[in-house]
PDB file of C-alpha atoms in Angstrom:
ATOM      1  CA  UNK A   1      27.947 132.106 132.249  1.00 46.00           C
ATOM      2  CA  UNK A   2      25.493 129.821 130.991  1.00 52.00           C
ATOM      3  CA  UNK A   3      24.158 127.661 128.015  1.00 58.00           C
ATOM      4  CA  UNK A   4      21.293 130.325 126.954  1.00 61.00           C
ATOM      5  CA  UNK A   5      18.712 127.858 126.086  1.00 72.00           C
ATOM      6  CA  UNK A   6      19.029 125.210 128.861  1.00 87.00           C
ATOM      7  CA  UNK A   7      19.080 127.977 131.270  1.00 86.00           C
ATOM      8  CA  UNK A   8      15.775 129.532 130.465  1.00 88.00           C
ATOM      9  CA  UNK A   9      14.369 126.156 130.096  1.00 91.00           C
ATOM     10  CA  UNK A  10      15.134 125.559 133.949  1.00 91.00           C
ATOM     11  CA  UNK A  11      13.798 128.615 135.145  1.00 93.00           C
ATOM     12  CA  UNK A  12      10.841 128.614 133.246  1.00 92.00           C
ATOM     13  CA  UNK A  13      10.389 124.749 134.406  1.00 91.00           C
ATOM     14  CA  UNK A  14      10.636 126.023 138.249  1.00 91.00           C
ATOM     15  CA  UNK A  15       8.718 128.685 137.906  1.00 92.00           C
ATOM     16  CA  UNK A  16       5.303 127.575 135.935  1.00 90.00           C
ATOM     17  CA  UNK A  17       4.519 125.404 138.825  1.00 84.00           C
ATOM     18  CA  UNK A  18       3.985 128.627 140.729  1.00 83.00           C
ATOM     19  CA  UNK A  19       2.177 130.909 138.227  1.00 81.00           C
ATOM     20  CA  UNK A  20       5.015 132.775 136.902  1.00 90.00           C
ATOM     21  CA  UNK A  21       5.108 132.186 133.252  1.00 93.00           C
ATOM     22  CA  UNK A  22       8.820 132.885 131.577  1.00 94.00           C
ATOM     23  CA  UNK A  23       8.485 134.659 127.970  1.00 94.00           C
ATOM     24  CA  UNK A  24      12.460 135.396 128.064  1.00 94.00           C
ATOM     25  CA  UNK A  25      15.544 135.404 129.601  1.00 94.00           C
ATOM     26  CA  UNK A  26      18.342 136.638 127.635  1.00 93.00           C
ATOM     27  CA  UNK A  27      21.931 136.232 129.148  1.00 91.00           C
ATOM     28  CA  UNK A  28      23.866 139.664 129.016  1.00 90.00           C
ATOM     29  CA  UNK A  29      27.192 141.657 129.512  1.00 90.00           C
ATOM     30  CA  UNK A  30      26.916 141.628 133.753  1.00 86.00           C
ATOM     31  CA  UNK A  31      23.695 139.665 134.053  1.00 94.00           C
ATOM     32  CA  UNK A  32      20.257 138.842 132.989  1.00 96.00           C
ATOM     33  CA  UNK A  33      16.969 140.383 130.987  1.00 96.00           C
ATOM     34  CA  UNK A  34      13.730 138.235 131.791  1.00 97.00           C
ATOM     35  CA  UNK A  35      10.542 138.586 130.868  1.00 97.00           C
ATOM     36  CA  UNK A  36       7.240 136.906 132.431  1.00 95.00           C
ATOM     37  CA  UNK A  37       3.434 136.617 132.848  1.00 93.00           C
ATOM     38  CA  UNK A  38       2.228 137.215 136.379  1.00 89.00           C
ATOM     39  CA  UNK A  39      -1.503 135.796 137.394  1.00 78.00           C
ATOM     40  CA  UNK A  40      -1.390 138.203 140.112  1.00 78.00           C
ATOM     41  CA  UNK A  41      -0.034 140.890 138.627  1.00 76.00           C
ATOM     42  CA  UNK A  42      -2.324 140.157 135.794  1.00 66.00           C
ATOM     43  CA  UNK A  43      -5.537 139.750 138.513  1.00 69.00           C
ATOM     44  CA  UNK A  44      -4.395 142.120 141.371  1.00 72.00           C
ATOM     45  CA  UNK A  45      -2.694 145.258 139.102  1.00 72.00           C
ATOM     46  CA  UNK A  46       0.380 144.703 141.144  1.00 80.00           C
ATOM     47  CA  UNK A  47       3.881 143.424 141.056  1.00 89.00           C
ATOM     48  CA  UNK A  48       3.638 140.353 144.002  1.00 88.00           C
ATOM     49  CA  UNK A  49       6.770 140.161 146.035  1.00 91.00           C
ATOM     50  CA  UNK A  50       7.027 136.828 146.700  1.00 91.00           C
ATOM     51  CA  UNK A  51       6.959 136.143 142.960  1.00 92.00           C
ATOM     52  CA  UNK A  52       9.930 138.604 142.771  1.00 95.00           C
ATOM     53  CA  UNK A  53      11.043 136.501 145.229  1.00 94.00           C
ATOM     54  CA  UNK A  54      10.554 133.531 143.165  1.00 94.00           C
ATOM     55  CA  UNK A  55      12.437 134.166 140.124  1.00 95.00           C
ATOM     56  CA  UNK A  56      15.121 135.727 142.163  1.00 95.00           C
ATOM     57  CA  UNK A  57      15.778 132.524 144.100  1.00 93.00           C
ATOM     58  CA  UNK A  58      15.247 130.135 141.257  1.00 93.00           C
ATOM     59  CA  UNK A  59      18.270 132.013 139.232  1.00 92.00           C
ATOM     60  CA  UNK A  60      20.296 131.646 142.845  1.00 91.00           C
ATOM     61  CA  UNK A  61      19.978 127.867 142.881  1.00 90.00           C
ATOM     62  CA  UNK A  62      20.445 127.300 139.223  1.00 89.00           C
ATOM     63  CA  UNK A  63      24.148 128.686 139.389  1.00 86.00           C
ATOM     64  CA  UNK A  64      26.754 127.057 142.284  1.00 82.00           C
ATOM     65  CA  UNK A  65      27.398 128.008 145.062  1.00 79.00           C
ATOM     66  CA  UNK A  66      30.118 130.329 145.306  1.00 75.00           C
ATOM     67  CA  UNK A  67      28.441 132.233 142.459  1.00 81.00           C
ATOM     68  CA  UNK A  68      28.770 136.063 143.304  1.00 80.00           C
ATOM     69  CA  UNK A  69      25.572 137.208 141.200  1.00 89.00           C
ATOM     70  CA  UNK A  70      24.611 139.235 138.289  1.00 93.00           C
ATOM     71  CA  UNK A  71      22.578 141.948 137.694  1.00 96.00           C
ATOM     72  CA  UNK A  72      18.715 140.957 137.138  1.00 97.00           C
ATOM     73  CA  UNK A  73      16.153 143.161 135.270  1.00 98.00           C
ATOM     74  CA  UNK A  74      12.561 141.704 135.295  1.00 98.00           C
ATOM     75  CA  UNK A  75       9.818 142.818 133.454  1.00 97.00           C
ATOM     76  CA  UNK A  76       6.079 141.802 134.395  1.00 95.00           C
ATOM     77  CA  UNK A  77       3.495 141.134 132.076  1.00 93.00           C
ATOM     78  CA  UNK A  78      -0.393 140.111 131.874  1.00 88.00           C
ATOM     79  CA  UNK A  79      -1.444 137.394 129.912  1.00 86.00           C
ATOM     80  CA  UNK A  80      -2.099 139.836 126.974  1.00 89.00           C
ATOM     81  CA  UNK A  81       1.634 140.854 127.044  1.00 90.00           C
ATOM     82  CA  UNK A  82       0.586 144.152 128.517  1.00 91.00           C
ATOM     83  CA  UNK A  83       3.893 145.200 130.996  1.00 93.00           C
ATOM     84  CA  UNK A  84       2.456 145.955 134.499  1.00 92.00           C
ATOM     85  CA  UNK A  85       5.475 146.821 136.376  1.00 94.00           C
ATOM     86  CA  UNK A  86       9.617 146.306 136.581  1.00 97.00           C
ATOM     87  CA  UNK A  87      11.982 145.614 138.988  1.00 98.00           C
ATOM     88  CA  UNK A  88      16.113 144.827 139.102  1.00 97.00           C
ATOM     89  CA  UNK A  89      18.048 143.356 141.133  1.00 97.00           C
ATOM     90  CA  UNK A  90      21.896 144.587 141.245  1.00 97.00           C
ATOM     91  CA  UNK A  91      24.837 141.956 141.465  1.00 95.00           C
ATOM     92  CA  UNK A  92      26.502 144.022 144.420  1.00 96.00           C
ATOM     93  CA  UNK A  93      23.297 143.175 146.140  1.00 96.00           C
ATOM     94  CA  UNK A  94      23.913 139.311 145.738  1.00 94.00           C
ATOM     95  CA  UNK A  95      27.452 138.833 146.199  1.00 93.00           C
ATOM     96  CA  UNK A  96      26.938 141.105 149.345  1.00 94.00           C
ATOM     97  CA  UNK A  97      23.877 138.497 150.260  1.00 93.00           C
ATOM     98  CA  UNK A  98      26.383 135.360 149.542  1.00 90.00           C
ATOM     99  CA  UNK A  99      28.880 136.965 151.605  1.00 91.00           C
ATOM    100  CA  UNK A 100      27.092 137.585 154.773  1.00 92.00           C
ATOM    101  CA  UNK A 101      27.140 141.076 154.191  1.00 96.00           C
ATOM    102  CA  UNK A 102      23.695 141.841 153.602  1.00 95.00           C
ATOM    103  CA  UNK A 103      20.676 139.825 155.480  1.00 96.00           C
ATOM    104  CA  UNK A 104      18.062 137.934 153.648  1.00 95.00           C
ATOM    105  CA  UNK A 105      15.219 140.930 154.881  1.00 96.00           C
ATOM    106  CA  UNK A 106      17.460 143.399 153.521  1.00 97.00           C
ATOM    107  CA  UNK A 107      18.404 142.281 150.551  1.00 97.00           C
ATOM    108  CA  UNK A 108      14.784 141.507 150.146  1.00 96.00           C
ATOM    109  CA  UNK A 109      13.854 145.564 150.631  1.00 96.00           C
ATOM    110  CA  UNK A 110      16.626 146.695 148.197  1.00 98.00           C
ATOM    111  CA  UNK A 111      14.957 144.783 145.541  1.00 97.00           C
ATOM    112  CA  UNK A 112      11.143 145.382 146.672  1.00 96.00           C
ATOM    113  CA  UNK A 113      12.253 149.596 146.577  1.00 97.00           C
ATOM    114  CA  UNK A 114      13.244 148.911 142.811  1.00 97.00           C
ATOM    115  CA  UNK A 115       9.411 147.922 141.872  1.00 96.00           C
ATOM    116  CA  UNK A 116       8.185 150.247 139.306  1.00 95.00           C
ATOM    117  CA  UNK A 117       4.212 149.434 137.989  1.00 92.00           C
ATOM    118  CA  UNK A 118       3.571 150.204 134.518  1.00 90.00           C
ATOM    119  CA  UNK A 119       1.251 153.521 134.235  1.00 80.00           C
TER     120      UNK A 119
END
């Protein structure tokens, strides 16, 4: 898929700028693991969707074009490394997405309905 350490170098680089703080992303059999600090999730006890929306999109433009997705699961942290919520994103979803099969707002639901906060 990818060179590990670039990759997570280039998300965490387009990311920072927008308060989303990478700890990990760790390249797996079908997809991705990654792990990051929210200020909002951190300040407002919840899981903000347009960050989801943020990491989602950054690993979209960091792969070509014709890429056909992977499976994404995200876990959200406050700045003490305390988890405050989860959410996934399947690669059926994205390939589906790239293919016209799936709109933007409806992708968009499938992966807001995944968001678990931590108890």
């Amino acid at each position: 898929m990818t060179d590990d350490e670039d990759f997570e170098f280039r998300v965490e680089s387009r990311l920072t700028s927008h308060g989303v703080y990478v700890d990990e992303v760790v390249e797996r059999e079908g997809g991705y693991a990654v792990t990051y600090e929210s200020i909002s999730a951190d300040s407002e006890g919840v899981v903000p969707h347009r960050e989801v929306g943020r990491v989602i999109n950054v690993f979209r433009d960091l792969h070509d074009e014709d890429w056909s997705g992977a499976d994404i699961d995200a876990v959200v942290t406050d700045f003490e490394g305390e988890e405050r919520g989860r959410w996934h994103v399947e690669a059926a979803w994205l390939d589906r997405l790239h293919n016209g099969d799936l709109t933007e707002v409806e992708f968009s639901e499938k992966v807001v309905e995944t968001i678990e906060l931590a108890e």
